[in-house]
Coordinates of C-alpha atoms and ligand atoms in Angstrom, one line a residue:
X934 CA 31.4 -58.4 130.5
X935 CA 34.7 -55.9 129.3
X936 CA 34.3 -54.9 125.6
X937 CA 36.9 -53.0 123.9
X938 CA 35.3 -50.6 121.5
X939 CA 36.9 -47.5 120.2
X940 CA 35.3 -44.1 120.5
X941 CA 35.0 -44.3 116.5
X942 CA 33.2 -47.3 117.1
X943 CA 31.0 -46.1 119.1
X944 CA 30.5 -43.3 117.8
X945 CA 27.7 -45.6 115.5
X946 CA 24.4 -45.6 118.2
X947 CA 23.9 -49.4 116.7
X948 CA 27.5 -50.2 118.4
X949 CA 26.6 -47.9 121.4
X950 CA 23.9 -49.7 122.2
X951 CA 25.1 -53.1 121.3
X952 CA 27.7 -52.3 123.7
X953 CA 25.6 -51.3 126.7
X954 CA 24.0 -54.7 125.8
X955 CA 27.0 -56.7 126.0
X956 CA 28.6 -55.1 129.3
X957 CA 25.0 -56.0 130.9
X958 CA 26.2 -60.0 130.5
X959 CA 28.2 -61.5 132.9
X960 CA 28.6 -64.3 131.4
X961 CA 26.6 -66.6 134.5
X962 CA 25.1 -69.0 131.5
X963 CA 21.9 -69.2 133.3
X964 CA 20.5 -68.8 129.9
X965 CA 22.0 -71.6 128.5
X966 CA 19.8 -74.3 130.5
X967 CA 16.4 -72.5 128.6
X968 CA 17.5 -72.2 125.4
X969 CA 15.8 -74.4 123.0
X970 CA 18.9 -74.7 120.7
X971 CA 21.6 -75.7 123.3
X972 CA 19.1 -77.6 124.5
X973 CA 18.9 -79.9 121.2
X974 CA 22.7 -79.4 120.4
X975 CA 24.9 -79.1 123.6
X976 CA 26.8 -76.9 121.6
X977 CA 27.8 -73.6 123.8
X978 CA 27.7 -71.7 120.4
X979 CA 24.2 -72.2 119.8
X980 CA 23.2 -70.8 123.5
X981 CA 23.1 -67.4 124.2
X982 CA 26.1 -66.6 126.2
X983 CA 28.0 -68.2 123.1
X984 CA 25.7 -66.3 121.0
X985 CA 27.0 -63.4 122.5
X986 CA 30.6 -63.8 122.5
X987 CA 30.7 -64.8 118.4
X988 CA 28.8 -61.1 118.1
X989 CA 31.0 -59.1 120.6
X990 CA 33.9 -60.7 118.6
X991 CA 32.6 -59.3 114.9
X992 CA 31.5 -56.1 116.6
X993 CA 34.9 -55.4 118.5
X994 CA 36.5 -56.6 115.6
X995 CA 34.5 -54.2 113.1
X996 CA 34.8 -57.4 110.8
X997 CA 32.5 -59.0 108.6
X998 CA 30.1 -61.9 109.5
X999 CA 32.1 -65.1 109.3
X1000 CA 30.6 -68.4 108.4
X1001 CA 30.2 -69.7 111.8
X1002 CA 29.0 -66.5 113.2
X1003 CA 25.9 -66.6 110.4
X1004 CA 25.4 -70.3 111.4
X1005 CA 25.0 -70.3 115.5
X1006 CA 22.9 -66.5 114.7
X1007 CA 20.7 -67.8 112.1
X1008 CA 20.1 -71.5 114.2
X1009 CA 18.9 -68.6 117.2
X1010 CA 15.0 -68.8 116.9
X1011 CA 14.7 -65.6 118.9
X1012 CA 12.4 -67.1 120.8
X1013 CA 13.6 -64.8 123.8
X1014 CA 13.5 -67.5 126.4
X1015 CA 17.1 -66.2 127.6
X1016 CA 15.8 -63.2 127.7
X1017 CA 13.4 -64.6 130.7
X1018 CA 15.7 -66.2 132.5
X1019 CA 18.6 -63.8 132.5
X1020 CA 19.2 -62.5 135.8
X1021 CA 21.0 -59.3 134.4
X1022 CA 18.5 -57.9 132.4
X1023 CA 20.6 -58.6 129.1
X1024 CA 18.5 -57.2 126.1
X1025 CA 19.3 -60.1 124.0
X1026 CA 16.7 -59.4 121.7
X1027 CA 18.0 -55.4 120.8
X1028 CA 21.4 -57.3 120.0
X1029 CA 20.7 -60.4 118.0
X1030 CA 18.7 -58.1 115.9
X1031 CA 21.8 -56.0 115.1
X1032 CA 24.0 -59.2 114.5
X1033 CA 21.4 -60.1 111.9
X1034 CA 21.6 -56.8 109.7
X1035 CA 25.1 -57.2 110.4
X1036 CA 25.0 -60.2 108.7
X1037 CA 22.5 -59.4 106.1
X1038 CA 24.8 -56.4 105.1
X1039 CA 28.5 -58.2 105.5
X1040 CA 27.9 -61.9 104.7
X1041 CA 27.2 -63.2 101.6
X1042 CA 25.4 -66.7 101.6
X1043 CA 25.1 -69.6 99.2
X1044 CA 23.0 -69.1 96.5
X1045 CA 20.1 -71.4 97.0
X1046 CA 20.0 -69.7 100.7
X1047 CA 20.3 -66.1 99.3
X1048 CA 16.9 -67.2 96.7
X1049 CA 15.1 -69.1 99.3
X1050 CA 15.6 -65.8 101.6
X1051 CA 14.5 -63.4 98.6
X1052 CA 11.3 -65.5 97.9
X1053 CA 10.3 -65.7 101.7
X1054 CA 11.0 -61.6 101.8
X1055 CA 9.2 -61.0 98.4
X1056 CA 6.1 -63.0 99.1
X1057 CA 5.1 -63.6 102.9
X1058 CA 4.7 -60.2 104.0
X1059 CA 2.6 -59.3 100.9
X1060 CA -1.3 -61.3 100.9
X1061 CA -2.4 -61.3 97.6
X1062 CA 1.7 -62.5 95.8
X1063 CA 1.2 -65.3 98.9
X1064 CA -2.1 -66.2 98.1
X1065 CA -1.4 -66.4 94.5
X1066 CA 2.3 -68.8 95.7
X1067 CA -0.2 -71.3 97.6
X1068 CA -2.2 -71.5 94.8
X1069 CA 1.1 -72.6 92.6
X1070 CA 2.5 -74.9 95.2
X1071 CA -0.7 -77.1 95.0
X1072 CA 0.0 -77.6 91.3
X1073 CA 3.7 -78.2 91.8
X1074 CA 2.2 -80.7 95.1
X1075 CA 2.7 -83.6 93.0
X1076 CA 6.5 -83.3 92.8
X1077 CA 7.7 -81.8 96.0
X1078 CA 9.4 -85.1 96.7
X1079 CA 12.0 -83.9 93.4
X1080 CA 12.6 -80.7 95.3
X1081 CA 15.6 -80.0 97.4
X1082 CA 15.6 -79.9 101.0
X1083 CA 14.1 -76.5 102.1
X1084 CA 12.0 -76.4 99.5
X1085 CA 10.3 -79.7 100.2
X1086 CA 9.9 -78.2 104.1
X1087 CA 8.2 -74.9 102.5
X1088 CA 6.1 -77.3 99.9
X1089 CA 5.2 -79.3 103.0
X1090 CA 4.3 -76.1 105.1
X1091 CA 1.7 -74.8 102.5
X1092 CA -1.8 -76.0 103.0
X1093 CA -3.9 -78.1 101.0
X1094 CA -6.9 -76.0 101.4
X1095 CA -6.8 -72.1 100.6
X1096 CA -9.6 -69.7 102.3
X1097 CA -10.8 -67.3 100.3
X1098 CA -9.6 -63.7 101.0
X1099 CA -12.0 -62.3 104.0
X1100 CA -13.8 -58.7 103.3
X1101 CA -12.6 -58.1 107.4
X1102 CA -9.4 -57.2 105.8
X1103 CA -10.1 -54.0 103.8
X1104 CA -9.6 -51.1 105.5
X1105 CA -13.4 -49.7 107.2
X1106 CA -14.5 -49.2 110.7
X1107 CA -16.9 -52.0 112.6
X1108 CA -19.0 -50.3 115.1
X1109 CA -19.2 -51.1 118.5
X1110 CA -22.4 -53.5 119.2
X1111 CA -23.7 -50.9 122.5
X1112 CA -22.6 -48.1 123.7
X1113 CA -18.7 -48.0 122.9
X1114 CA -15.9 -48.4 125.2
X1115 CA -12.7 -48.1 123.3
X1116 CA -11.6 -47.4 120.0
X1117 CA -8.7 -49.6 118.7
X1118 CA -7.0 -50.2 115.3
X1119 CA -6.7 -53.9 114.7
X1120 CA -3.6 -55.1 112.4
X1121 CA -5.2 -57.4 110.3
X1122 CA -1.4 -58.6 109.4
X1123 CA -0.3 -60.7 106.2
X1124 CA 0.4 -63.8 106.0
X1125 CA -2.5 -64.9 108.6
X1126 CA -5.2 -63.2 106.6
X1127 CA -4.5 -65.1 104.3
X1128 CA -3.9 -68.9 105.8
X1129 CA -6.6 -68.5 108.7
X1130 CA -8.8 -65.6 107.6
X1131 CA -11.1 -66.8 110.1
X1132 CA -9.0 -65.0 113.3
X1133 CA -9.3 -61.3 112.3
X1134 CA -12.9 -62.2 111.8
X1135 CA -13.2 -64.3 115.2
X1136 CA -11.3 -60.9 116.8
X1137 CA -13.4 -58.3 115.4
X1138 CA -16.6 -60.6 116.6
X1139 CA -15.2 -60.6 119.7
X1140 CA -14.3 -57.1 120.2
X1141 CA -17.4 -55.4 119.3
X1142 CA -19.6 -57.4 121.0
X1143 CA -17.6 -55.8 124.2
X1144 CA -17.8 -53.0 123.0
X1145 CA -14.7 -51.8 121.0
X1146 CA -14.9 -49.6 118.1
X1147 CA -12.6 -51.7 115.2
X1148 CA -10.5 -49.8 113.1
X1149 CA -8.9 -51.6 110.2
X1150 CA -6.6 -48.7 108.7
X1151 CA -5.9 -47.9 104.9
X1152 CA -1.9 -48.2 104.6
X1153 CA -1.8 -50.6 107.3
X1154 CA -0.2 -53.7 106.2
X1155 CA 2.2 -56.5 107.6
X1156 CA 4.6 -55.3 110.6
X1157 CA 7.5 -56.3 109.2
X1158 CA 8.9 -58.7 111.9
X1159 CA 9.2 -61.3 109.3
X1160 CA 11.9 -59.4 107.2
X1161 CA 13.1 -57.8 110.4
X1162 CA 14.1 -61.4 111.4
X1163 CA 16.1 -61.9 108.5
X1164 CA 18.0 -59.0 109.0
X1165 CA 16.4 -56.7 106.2
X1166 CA 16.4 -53.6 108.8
X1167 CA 15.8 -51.1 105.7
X1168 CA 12.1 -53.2 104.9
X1169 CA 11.5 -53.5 108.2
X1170 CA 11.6 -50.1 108.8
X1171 CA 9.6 -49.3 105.8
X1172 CA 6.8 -51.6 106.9
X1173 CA 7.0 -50.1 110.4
X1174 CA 6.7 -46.3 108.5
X1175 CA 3.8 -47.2 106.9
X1176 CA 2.0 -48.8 109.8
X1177 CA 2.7 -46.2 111.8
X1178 CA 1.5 -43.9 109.3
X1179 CA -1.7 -45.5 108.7
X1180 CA -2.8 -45.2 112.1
X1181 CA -1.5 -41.6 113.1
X1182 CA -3.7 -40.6 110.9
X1183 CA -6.8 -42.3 113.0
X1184 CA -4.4 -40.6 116.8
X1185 CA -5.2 -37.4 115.2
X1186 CA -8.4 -38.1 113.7
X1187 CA -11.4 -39.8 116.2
X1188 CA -8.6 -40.9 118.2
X1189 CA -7.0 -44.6 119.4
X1190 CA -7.6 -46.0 122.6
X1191 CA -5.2 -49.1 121.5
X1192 CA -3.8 -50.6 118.7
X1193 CA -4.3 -54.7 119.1
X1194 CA -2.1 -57.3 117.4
X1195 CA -3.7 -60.9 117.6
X1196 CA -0.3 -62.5 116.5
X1197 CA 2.2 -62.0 119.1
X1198 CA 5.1 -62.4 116.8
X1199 CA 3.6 -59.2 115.4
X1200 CA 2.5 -57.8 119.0
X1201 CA 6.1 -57.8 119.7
X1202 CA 7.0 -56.0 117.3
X1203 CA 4.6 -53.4 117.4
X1204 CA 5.9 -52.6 120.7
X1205 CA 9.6 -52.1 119.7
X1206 CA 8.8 -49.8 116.9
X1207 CA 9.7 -46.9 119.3
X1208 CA 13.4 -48.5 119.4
X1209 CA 13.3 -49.3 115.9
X1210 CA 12.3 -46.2 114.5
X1211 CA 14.4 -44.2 117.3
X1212 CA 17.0 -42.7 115.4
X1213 CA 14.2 -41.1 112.8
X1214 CA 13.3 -37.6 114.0
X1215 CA 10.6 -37.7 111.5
X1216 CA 9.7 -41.0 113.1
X1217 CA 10.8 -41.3 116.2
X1218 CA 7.9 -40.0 118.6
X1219 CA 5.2 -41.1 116.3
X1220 CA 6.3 -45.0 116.6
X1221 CA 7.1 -44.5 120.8
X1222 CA 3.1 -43.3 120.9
X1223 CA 2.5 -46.3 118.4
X1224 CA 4.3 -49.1 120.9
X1225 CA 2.3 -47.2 123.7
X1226 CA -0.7 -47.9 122.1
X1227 CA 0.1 -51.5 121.2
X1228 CA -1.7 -54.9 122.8
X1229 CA -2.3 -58.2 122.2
X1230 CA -5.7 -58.9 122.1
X1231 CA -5.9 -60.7 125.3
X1232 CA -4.6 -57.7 127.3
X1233 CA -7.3 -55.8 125.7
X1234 CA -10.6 -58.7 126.9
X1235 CA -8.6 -58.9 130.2
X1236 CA -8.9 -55.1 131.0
X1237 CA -12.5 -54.8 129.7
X1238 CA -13.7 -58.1 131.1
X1239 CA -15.3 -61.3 129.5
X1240 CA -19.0 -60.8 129.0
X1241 CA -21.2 -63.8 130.7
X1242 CA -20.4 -66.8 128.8
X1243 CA -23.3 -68.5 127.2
X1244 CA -22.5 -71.8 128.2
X1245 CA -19.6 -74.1 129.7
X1246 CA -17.9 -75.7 126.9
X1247 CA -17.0 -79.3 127.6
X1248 CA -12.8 -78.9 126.4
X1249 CA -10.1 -79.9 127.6
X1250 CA -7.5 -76.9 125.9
X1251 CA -4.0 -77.0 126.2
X1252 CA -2.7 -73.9 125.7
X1253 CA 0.0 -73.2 124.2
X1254 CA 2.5 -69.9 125.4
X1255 CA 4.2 -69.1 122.2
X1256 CA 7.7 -67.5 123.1
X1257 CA 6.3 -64.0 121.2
X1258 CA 4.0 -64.0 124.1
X1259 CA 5.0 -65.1 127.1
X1260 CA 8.9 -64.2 126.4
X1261 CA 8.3 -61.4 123.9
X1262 CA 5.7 -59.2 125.6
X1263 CA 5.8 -61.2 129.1
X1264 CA 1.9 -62.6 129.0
X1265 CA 1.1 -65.2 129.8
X1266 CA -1.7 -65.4 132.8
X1267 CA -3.8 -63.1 131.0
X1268 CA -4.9 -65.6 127.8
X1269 CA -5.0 -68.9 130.3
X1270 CA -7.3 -66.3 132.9
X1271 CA -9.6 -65.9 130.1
X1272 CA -10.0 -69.2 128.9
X1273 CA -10.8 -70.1 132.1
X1274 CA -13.6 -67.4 132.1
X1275 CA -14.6 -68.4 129.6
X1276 CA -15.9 -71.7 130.8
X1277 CA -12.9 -74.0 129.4
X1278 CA -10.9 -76.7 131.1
X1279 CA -7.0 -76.1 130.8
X1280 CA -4.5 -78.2 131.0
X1281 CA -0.5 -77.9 131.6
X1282 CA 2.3 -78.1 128.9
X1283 CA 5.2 -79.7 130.4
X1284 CA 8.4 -77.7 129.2
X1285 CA 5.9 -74.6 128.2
X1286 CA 8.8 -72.1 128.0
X1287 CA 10.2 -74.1 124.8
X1288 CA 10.0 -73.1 121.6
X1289 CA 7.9 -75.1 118.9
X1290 CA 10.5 -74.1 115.8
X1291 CA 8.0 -72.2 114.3
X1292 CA 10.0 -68.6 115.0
X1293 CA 8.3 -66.5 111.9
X1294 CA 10.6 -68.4 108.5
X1295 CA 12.5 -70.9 111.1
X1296 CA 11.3 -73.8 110.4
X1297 CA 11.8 -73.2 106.9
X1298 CA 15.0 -72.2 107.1
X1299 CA 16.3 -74.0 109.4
X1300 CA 13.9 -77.5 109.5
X1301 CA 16.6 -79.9 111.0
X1302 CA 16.7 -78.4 114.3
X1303 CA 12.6 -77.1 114.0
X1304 CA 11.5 -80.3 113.1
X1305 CA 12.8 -81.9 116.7
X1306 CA 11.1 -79.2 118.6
X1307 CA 8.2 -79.5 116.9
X1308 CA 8.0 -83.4 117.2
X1309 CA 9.1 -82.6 121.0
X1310 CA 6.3 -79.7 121.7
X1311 CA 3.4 -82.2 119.8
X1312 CA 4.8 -85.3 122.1
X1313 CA 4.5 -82.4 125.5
X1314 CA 1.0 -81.2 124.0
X1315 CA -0.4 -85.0 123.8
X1316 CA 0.9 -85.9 127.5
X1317 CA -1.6 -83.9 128.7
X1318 CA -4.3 -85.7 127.7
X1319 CA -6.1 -82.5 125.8
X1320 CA -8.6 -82.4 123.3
X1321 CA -7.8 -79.1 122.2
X1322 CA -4.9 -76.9 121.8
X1323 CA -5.1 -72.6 122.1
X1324 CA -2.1 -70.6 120.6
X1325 CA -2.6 -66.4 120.3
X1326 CA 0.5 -67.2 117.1
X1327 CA -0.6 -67.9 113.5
X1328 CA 3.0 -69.5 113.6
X1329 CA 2.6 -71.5 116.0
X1330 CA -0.5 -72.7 115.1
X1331 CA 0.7 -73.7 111.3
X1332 CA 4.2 -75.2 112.9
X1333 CA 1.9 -77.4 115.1
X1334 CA -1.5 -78.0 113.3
X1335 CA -0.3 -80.7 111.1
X1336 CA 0.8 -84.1 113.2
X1337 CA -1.1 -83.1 116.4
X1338 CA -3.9 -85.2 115.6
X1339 CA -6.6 -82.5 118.0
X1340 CA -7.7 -79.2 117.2
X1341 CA -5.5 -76.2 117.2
X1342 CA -6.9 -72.9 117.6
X1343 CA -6.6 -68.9 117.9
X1344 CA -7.5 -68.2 121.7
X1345 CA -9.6 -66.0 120.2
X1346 CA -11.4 -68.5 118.4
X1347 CA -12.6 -70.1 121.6
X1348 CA -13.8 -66.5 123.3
X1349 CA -15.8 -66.0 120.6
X1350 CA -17.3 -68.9 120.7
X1351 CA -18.1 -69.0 124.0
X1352 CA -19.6 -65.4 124.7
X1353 CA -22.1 -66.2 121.4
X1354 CA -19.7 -66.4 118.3
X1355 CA -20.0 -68.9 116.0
X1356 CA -18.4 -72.8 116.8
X1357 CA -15.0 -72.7 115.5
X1358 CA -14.6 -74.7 112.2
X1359 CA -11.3 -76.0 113.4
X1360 CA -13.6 -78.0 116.5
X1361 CA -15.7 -79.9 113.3
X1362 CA -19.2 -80.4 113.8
X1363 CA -20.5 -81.2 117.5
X1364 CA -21.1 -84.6 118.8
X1365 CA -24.5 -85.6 117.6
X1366 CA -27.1 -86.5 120.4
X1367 CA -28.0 -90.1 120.1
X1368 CA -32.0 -89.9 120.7
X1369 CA -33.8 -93.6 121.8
X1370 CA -36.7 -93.7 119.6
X1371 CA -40.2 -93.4 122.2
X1372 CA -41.9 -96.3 122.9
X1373 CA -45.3 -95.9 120.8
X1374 CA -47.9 -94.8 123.3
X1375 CA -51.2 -96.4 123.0
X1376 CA -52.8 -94.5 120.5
X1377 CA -49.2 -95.1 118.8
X1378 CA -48.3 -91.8 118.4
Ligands
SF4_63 S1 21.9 -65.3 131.8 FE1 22.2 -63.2 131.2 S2 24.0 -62.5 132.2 FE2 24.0 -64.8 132.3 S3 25.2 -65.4 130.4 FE3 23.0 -65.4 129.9 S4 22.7 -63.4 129.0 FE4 24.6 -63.2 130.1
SF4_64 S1 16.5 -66.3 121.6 FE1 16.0 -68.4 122.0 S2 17.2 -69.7 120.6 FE2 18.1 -67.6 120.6 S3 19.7 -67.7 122.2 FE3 17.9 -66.9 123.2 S4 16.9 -68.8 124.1 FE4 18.4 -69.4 122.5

């Protein structure tokens, strides 16, 4: 694709590299047929090669974000399923990020949109205020119906049962159960710590018993993908700071073998924060060594290995490829390979490479087009005749969990349970064995 920047222009690296970016497409719209928004729409503005024309335009232009560009960027899920089926290598992701700070910085929204977008970036990334707005929510439960649109969606999000805060989260170090193979940091994350406490603690099971050394590190604390996503580039790069921070300390103390995400909205992150923190020279080496380090925690069991599975599980999982994963950091074998190993029956999700509208605050945001894929990845998910559903995405799993009608559950979850971990609460209690009383013998006994 021709872009006509000026040498002032790119004289910014964010321009420079938006540019390389946009000179990679040309303009094929292969994209287009994967991309979960066109797909609902039909509108070539809510693809990715239109996408990419309505942010060449405001970057060549050096204008602010109009209206329509801040509607087709903010209906993208950045799911990164163009990103998969490009042919040209176009690093959509890198771009759309930039047209979202561009927006952040040069658009200014409606008011209920700015507050909604304030409360989501105030609270989420931050355990104990999101604990405490669950908590509120339930009380205000009995009137969500008065509440406007989005609100009513977020009201309808929160769940009716809070877990109480797990002591997996503070910071300490779990030893390795035998003689230790690795040493790895886990981020224990924010917002899933504190709606499914049970993962961290189903991941740190399952890690030490294969003998990983578990890190959780003082300072550590959300990776900042969810404000990053709403185009609040200076938080994001705060959050990234501190992270990287937190576990530099442990590189230069007893050492990292590998830093694991078990959300790979948060995976994906973790492995950008070398372009994200590039232009830091305070940062900049420390957060490439950081992304180095980075893996999801499936990548991690599939290089050590399952240990012997205790027993063949009688499930039929679905599993379901959040785009984070299989778009984001390109896994996708690894996770089904294991649940294999582990004993598990899987089963196929027609039109796997579509998003489920979850995308981090999507479906809050923007719950008329997350809704549909929702309904349309719960209506794939049942075709298959499962009695189970595996997602490595806290997202995910919330976006899908209510309405499926089966289990949904951390891959994780399920290793653990089958190499000796407890039976996932999520599974309920196993089917009772119907005994036929004995015949009394002669003595009657
Ligand atoms: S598939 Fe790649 S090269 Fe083709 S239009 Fe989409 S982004 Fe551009
Ligand atoms: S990231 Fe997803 S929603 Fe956004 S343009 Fe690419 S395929 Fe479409």
């Amino acid at each position: 694709m021709q872009t006509s920047f000026t040498l002032a222009q790119l004289a910014d690296p964010d321009v420079a590299e938006s540019e390389k970016i946009l000179r990679s497409c040309v303009h094929c719209g292969f994209c287009t047929a994967t991309c979960p928004t066109y797909v609902l729409t039909g509108d070539e503005l809510d693809g990715p090669r239109g996408r990419i024309y309505l942010i060449k335009d405001m970057l060549e232009g050096d204008r602010p974000a109009s209206a329509v560009v801040a509607r087709h960027i903010d209906r993208c899920l950045s799911c990164l399923a163009c990103m998969t089926t490009c042919p040209s290598g176009v690093h959509y992701m890198h771009l759309v990020d930039y047209a979202r700070r561009r927006i952040a910085e040069t658009f200014r929204r409606p008011l209920v949109d700015r507050l909604l977008r304030r409360l989501l970036v105030e609270v989420l990334p931050h355990p104990g205020p999101f604990r405490l707005s669950l908590r509120l929510s339930r009380l205000a439960r009995p009137f969500a119906g008065l509440l406007p649109g989005r609100l009513r969606t977020l009201m309808a999000l929160a769940p009716r049962a809070i877990p109480r805060a797990s002591p997996v989260d503070r910071p300490q170090v779990f030893a390795a159960e035998g003689p230790r193979r690795l040493r790895a940091a886990l981020l224990s994350g924010c917002a899933q710590q504190v709606l499914k406490p049970g993962i961290n603690e189903a991941t740190i099971r399952l890690l030490t018993r294969h003998g990983v050394e578990v890190v959780v590190a003082r300072g550590a604390g959300c990776c900042g993908s969810l404000v990053h996503h709403l185009g609040e580039e200076e938080r994001a790069l705060a959050a990234a700071r501190a992270n990287v921070a937190a576990w530099w300390r442990e590189i230069e103390g007893e050492g990292l073998d590998a830093i694991v995400a078990n959300a790979s909205g948060c995976g994906t992150t973790l492995k950008d924060y070398g372009f994200m923190l590039r232009k830091d020279p305070a940062w900049a080496a420390k957060a490439a060594r950081v992304s180095a380090l980075a893996r999801d925690v499936t990548e991690v069991m599939a290089e050590m290995g399952l240990k012997p599975c205790v027993a063949p599980r009688p499930l039929r999982v679905a599993y379901h490829s959040a785009c984070s994963m299989q778009h984001g950091q390109k896994l996708d074998r690894a996770p089904r390979a294991l649940l294999a190993a582990a004993g598990f029956e899987l089963a196929e999700i027609p039109e796997g490479h579509l998003c489920c509208g979850s995308a981090g605050t999507y479906n809050i945001l923007q719950p008329q087009l997350a809704g549909p894929l929702r309904d349309r990845k719960i209506a794939n998910i049942r075709a298959t005749g499962a009695t189970a559903v595996a997602a490595g995405n806290i997202g995910c799993i919330q976006q899908l969990e209510a309405g499926l009608g089966i289990p949904i559950l951390h891959t994780v979850e399920l290793l653990d349970w089958a190499t000796g971990g407890p039976r996932p609460p999520a599974l309920g209690d196993p089917p009772q064995t119907i005994r036929t009383p004995r015949e009394p013998g002669p003595s009657g006994a």
